[in-house]
Each structure stands twice: as C-alpha cells, then as structure tokens.
CSV table of C-alpha atoms in Angstrom, one decimal:
chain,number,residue,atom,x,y,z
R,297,UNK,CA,118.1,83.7,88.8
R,298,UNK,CA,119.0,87.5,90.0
R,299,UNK,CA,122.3,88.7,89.3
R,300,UNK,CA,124.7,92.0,89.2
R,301,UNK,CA,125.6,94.4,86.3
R,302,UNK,CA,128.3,97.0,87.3
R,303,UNK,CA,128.6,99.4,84.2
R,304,UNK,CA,131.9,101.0,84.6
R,305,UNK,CA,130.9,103.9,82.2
R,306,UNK,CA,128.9,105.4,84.9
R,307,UNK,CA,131.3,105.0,88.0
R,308,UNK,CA,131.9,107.6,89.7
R,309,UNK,CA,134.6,106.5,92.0
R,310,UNK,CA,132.4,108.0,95.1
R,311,UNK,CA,132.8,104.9,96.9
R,312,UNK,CA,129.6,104.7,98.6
R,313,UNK,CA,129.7,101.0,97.8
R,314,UNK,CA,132.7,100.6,99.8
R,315,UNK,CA,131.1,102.1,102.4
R,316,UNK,CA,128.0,100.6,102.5
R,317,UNK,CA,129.8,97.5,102.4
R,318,UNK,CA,131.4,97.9,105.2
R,319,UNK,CA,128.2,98.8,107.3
R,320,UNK,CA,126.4,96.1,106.7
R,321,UNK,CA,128.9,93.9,107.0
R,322,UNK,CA,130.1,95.4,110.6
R,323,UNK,CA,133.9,95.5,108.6
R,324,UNK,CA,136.2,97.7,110.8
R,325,UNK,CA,137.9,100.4,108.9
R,326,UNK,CA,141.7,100.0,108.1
R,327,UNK,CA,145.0,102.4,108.5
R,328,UNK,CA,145.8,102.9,105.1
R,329,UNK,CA,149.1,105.3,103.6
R,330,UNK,CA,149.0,107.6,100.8
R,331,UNK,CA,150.9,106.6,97.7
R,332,UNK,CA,150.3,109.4,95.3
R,333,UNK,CA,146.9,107.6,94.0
R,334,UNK,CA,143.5,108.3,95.0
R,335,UNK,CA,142.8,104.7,95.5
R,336,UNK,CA,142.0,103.9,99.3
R,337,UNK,CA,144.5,101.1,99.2
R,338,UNK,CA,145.6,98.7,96.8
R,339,UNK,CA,143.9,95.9,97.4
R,340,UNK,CA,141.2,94.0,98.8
R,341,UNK,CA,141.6,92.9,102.3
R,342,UNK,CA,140.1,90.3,104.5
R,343,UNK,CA,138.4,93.3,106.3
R,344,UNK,CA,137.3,95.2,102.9
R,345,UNK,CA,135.3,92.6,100.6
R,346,UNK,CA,135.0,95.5,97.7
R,347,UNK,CA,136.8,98.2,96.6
R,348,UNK,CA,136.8,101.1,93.9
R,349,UNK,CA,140.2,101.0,91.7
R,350,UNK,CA,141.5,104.4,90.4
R,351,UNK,CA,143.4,104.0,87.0
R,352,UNK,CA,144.8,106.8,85.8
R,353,UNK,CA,145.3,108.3,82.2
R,354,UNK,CA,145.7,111.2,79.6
R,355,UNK,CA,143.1,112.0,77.4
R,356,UNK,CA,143.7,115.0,75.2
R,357,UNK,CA,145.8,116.9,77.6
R,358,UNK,CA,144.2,116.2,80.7
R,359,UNK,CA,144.3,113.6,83.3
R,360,UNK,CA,140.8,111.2,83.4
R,361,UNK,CA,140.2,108.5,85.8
R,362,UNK,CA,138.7,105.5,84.8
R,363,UNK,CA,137.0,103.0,87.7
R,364,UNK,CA,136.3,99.4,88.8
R,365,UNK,CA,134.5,98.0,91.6
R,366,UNK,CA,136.6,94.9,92.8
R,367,UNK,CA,134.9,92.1,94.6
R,368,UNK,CA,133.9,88.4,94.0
R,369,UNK,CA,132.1,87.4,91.0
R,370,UNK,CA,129.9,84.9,92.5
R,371,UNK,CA,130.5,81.9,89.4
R,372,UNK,CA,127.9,79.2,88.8
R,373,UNK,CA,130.5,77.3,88.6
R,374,UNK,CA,132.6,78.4,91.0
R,375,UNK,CA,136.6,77.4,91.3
R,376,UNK,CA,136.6,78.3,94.9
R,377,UNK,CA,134.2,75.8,95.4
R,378,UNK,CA,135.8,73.1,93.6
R,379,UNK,CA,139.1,73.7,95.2
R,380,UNK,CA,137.8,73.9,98.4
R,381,UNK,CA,139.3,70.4,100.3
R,382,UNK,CA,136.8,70.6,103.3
R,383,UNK,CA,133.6,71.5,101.3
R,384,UNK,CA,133.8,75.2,103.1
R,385,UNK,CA,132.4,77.0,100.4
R,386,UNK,CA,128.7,76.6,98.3
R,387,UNK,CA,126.1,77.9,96.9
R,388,UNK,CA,123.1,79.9,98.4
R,389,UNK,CA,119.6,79.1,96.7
R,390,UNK,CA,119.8,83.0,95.7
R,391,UNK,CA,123.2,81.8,93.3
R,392,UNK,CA,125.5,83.7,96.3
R,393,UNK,CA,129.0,82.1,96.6
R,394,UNK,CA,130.0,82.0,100.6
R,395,UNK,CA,131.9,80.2,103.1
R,396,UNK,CA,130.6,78.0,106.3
R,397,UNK,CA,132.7,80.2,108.6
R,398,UNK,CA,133.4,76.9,111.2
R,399,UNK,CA,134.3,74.5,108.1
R,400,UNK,CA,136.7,77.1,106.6
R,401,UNK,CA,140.5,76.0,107.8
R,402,UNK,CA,142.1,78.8,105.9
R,403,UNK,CA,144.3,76.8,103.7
R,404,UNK,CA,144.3,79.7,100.5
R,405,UNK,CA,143.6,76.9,98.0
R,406,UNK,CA,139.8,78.4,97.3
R,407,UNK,CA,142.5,82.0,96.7
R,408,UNK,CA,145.1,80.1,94.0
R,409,UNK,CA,141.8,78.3,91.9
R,410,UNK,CA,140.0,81.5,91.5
R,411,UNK,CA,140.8,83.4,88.2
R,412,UNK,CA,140.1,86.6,89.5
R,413,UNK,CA,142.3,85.7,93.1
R,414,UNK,CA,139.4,87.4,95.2
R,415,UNK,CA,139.2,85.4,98.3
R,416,UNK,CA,141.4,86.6,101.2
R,417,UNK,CA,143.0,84.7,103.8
R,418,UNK,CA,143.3,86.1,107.7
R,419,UNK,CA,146.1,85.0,109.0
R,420,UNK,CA,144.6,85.5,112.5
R,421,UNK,CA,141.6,83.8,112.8
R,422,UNK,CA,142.7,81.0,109.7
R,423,UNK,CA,139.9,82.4,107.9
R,424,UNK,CA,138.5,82.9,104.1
R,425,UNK,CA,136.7,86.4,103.1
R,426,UNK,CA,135.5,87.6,100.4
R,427,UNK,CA,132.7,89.5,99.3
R,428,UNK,CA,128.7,87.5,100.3
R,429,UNK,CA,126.8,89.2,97.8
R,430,UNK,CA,124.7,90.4,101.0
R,431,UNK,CA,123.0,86.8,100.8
R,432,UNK,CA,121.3,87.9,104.5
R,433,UNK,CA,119.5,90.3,102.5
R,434,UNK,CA,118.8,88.7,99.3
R,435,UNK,CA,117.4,85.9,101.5
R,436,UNK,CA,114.9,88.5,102.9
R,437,UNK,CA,114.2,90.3,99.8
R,438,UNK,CA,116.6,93.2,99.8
R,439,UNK,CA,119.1,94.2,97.1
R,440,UNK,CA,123.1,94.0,98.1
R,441,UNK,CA,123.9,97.0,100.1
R,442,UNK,CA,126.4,98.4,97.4
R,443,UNK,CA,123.6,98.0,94.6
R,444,UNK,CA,121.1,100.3,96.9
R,445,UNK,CA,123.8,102.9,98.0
R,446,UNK,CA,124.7,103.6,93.8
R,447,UNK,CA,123.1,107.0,93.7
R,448,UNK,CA,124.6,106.9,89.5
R,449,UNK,CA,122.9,103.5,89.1
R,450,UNK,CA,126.0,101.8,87.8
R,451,UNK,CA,125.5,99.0,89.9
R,452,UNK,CA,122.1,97.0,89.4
R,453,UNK,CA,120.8,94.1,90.4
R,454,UNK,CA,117.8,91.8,89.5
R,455,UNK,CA,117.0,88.8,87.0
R,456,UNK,CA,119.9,88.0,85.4
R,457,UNK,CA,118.5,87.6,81.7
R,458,UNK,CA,117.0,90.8,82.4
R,459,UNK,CA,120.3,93.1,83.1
R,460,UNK,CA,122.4,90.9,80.4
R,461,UNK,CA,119.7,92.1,78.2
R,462,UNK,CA,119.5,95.7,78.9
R,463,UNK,CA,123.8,95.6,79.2
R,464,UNK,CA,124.1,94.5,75.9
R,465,UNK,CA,122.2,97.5,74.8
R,466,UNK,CA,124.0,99.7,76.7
R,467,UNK,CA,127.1,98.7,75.5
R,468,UNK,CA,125.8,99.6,71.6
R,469,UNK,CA,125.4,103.2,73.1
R,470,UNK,CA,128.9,103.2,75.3
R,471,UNK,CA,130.7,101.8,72.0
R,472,UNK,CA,130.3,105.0,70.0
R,473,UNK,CA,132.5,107.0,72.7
R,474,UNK,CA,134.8,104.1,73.8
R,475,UNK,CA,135.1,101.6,70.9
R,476,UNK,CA,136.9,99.1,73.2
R,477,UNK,CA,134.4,98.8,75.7
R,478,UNK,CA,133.0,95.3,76.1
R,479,UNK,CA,130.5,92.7,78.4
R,480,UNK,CA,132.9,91.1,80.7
R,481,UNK,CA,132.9,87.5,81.2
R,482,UNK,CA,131.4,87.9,77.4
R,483,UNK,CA,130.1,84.7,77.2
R,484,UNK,CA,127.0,84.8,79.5
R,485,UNK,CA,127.7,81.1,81.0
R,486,UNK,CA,131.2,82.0,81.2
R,487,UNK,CA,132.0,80.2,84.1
R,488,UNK,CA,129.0,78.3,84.7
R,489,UNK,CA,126.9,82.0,84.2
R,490,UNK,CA,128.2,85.0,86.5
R,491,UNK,CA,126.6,86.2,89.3
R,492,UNK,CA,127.9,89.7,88.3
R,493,UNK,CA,129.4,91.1,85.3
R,494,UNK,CA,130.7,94.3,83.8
R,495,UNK,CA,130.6,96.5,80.9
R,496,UNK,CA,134.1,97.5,80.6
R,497,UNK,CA,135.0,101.0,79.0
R,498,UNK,CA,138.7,99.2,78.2
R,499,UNK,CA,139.6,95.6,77.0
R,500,UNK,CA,139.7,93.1,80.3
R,501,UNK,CA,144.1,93.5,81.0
R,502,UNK,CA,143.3,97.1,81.5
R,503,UNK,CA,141.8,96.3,84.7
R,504,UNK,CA,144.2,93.3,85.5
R,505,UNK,CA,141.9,90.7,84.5
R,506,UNK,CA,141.9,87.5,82.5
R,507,UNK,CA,141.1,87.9,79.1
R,508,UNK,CA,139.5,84.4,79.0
R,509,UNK,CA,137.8,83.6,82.8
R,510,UNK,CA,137.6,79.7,82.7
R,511,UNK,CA,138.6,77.0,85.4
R,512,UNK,CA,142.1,75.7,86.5
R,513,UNK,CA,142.5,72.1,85.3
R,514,UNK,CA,144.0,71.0,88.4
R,515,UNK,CA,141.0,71.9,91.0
R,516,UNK,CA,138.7,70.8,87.9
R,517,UNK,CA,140.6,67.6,88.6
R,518,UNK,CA,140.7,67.4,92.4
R,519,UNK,CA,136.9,68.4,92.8
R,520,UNK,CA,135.5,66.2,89.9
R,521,UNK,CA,137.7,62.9,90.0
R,522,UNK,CA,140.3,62.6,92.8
R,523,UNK,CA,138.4,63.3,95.5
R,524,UNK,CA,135.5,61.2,94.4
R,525,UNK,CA,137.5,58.2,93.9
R,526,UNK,CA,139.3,58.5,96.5
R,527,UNK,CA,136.0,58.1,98.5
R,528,UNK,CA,135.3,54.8,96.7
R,529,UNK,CA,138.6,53.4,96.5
R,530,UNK,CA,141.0,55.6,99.0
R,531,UNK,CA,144.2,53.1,99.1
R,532,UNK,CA,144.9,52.6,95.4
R,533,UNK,CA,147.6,53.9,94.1
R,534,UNK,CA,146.6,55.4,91.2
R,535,UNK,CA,144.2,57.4,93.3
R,536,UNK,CA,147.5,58.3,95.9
R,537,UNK,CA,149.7,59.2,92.7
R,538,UNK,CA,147.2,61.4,90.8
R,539,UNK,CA,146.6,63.5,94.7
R,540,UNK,CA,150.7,63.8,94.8
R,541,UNK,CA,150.4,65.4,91.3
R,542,UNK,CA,147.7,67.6,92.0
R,543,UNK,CA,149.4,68.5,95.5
R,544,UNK,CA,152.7,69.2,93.7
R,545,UNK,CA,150.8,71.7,91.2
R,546,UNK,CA,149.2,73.6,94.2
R,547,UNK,CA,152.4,73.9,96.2
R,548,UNK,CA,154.2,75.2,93.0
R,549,UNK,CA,151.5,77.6,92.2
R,550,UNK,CA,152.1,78.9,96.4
R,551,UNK,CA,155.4,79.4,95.9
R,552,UNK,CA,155.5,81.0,92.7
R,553,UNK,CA,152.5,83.6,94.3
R,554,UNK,CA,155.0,84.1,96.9
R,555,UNK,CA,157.8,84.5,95.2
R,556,UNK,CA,156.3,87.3,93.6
C-alpha cells in the first residue's frame, strides 16, 4: 500500500501545494482578510481541501516560522467512515478516503468522529469535502498533485513501508537540531495505518493536534454494533435505547462545537 510522508523540517511555507490543489481539483479561490498572519486564512474550507499553517515564534532574537500542511489523513480505519449513517464515505483500492458525492446528505457527523475534524460541511449544496488524496490520479498512476508540485521534497509519496522507513531515519538526523521532533501518528497502524504522516519539528499540541489519534467510542459503537443489529432485529428495544444514547452523545458533541 502507497502512502504520504510530509516532513515539516523541510516546509517552506511556499504553498504550491495549496495551489496545485486547487488546480486539479477545479477549487475556486476564496476572499480572504488579513489578520496580521501570513497564513492565507485560518482554516480549511469546503472550497480549500489543504492548507499551509504559519506558527509563529522567537528563536534567539529573531522571529522563525514553523509550517504544517493541513488536510485529511486518509485512516485505514477511518472514523469518518464509521460515522457515516448513509454509507457515503469508503475506501478506494489505492487506501484513499472519499465521499459518493450523491449518497452524501451533509449531516457533519463524518466532521464530529474524526480526531483531526478535517471534513467540511457546505451549507449550500448539503455537502462533505475534504481533501481525495487525488484518487483520479493514483487510479491512473500519477502521484497527488501537492506531492508533485513540492519543489523542497517535503511531501513524498510511495509504498508506505518504504517512507515510514526512510522517515524514521530522518527523524534521527532532524533530532539533533530539534530534540522534540517526532513521527506523527507514532504508532505506524495508528488508526488502522495512516495514509499520511508527519515528522513534526514540535510535540503534536503545537500544531493543534491530538496527542493520542484513536477512534471515538460512540461511532465505534454505531458503525460496529447498532447499526448491524438494528438490521437484524430493528424493533427491539434494546437496539431503540442504545441508538437514543448514541444520538444523545452526537447532539451534545454539536452543540458543545457550537457553543464554542
């Protein structure tokens, strides 16, 4: 299986990826305002699967930047997927995590299971989107745009066992100028086994991520026991009482992300 190694150390924060992103993907571009950071806006959007994050810092007296490329970490075991109540979202045979655009009914649960919350919601069109991995390319041999468009090779993609080797290598040489700097997911079937992972010049809540990635219970729950029995035995009540539960836990988890 091919996968992606984006090795933060040599970001540049040129965002060609973000560019070539949106080419192939026919993205429009998106009025954006300046808020003192270089960043081109603070988030991912439903129109912007990837983006380059500026953090800033001191270092000796001057100002350095430090980078990360933003966008969907394509999970073997993917909560997404699991979460998913109308089976929208799967696997292509390349390991890429989409969505069946006419299945999709925009319902943001795939958004509240994910641990990294990648996917985006358009209001508009009821829609999920999130980053494809360029499956219409792997499927015909190419590389992801982004991964072709790195002119300082910090992302790479190919055999999976291949990259994690050659990461964890580079990580022994990154290590002696930033001691924190670490494989992220570090556990290579983290997750059911990344489709892309970083080496991380800082520890993981620098860059607003998880410490531990690992899978909600709740859509663990819905995807691998309600809805199954609820297919074999749909009027029980035990079956009516544990979908309540799990219904409750995803409406508190909406309100709490709006009430943020």
């Amino acid at each position: 299986m091919n996968g992606m190694f984006i090795d933060t150390s040599l970001c540049v924060g040129c965002r060609g990826c973000m560019t070539a992103c949106k080419s192939w993907n026919e993205l429009p571009g998106e009025k954006t305002t300046f808020t003192g950071s270089l960043q081109s806006m603070p988030d991912t959007t439903p129109k912007t699967y990837t983006l380059i994050k500026f953090y800033e810092r001191e270092e000796n007296g001057r100002i350095r930047f430090d980078f990360f490329k933003q966008q969907c970490f394509h999970c073997g075991d993917a909560a997404c997927e699991k979460a998913c109540p109308e089976d929208a979202i799967y696997h292509t045979k390349e390991g890429a995590v989409v969505r069946d655009y006419d299945r999709c009914i925009g319902c943001d649960y795939c958004q509240r299971a994910c641990p990294f919350n990648i996917p985006r919601i358009d209001t508009q069109n009821k829609k999920m989107h999130k980053c494809t991995l360029c499956f219409d390319r792997l499927e015909n041999g190419e590389i992801p745009a982004c991964a072709l468009t790195c002119s300082p090779g910090a992302i790479k993609y190919g055999n999976r066992d291949e990259l994690w080797e050659a990461a964890q290598k580079r990580l022994a040489e990154v290590k002696k100028e930033y001691p924190k700097a670490n494989l992220y997911p570090s556990d290579k079937n983290a997750l059911g086994g990344t489709g892309v992972f970083y080496l991380l010049i800082n520890e993981p809540e620098f860059y607003g991520l998880p410490a531990e990635a690992k899978l909600k219970t709740t859509f663990s729950l819905w995807h691998d026991v309600v809805r199954p029995l609820g297919k074999i035995v749909p009027g029980i009540a035990l079956g009516a009482t544990v979908i309540a539960a799990v219904a409750n836990s995803v409406k508190k988890q909406r309100e709490e992300g709006h009430g943020e």
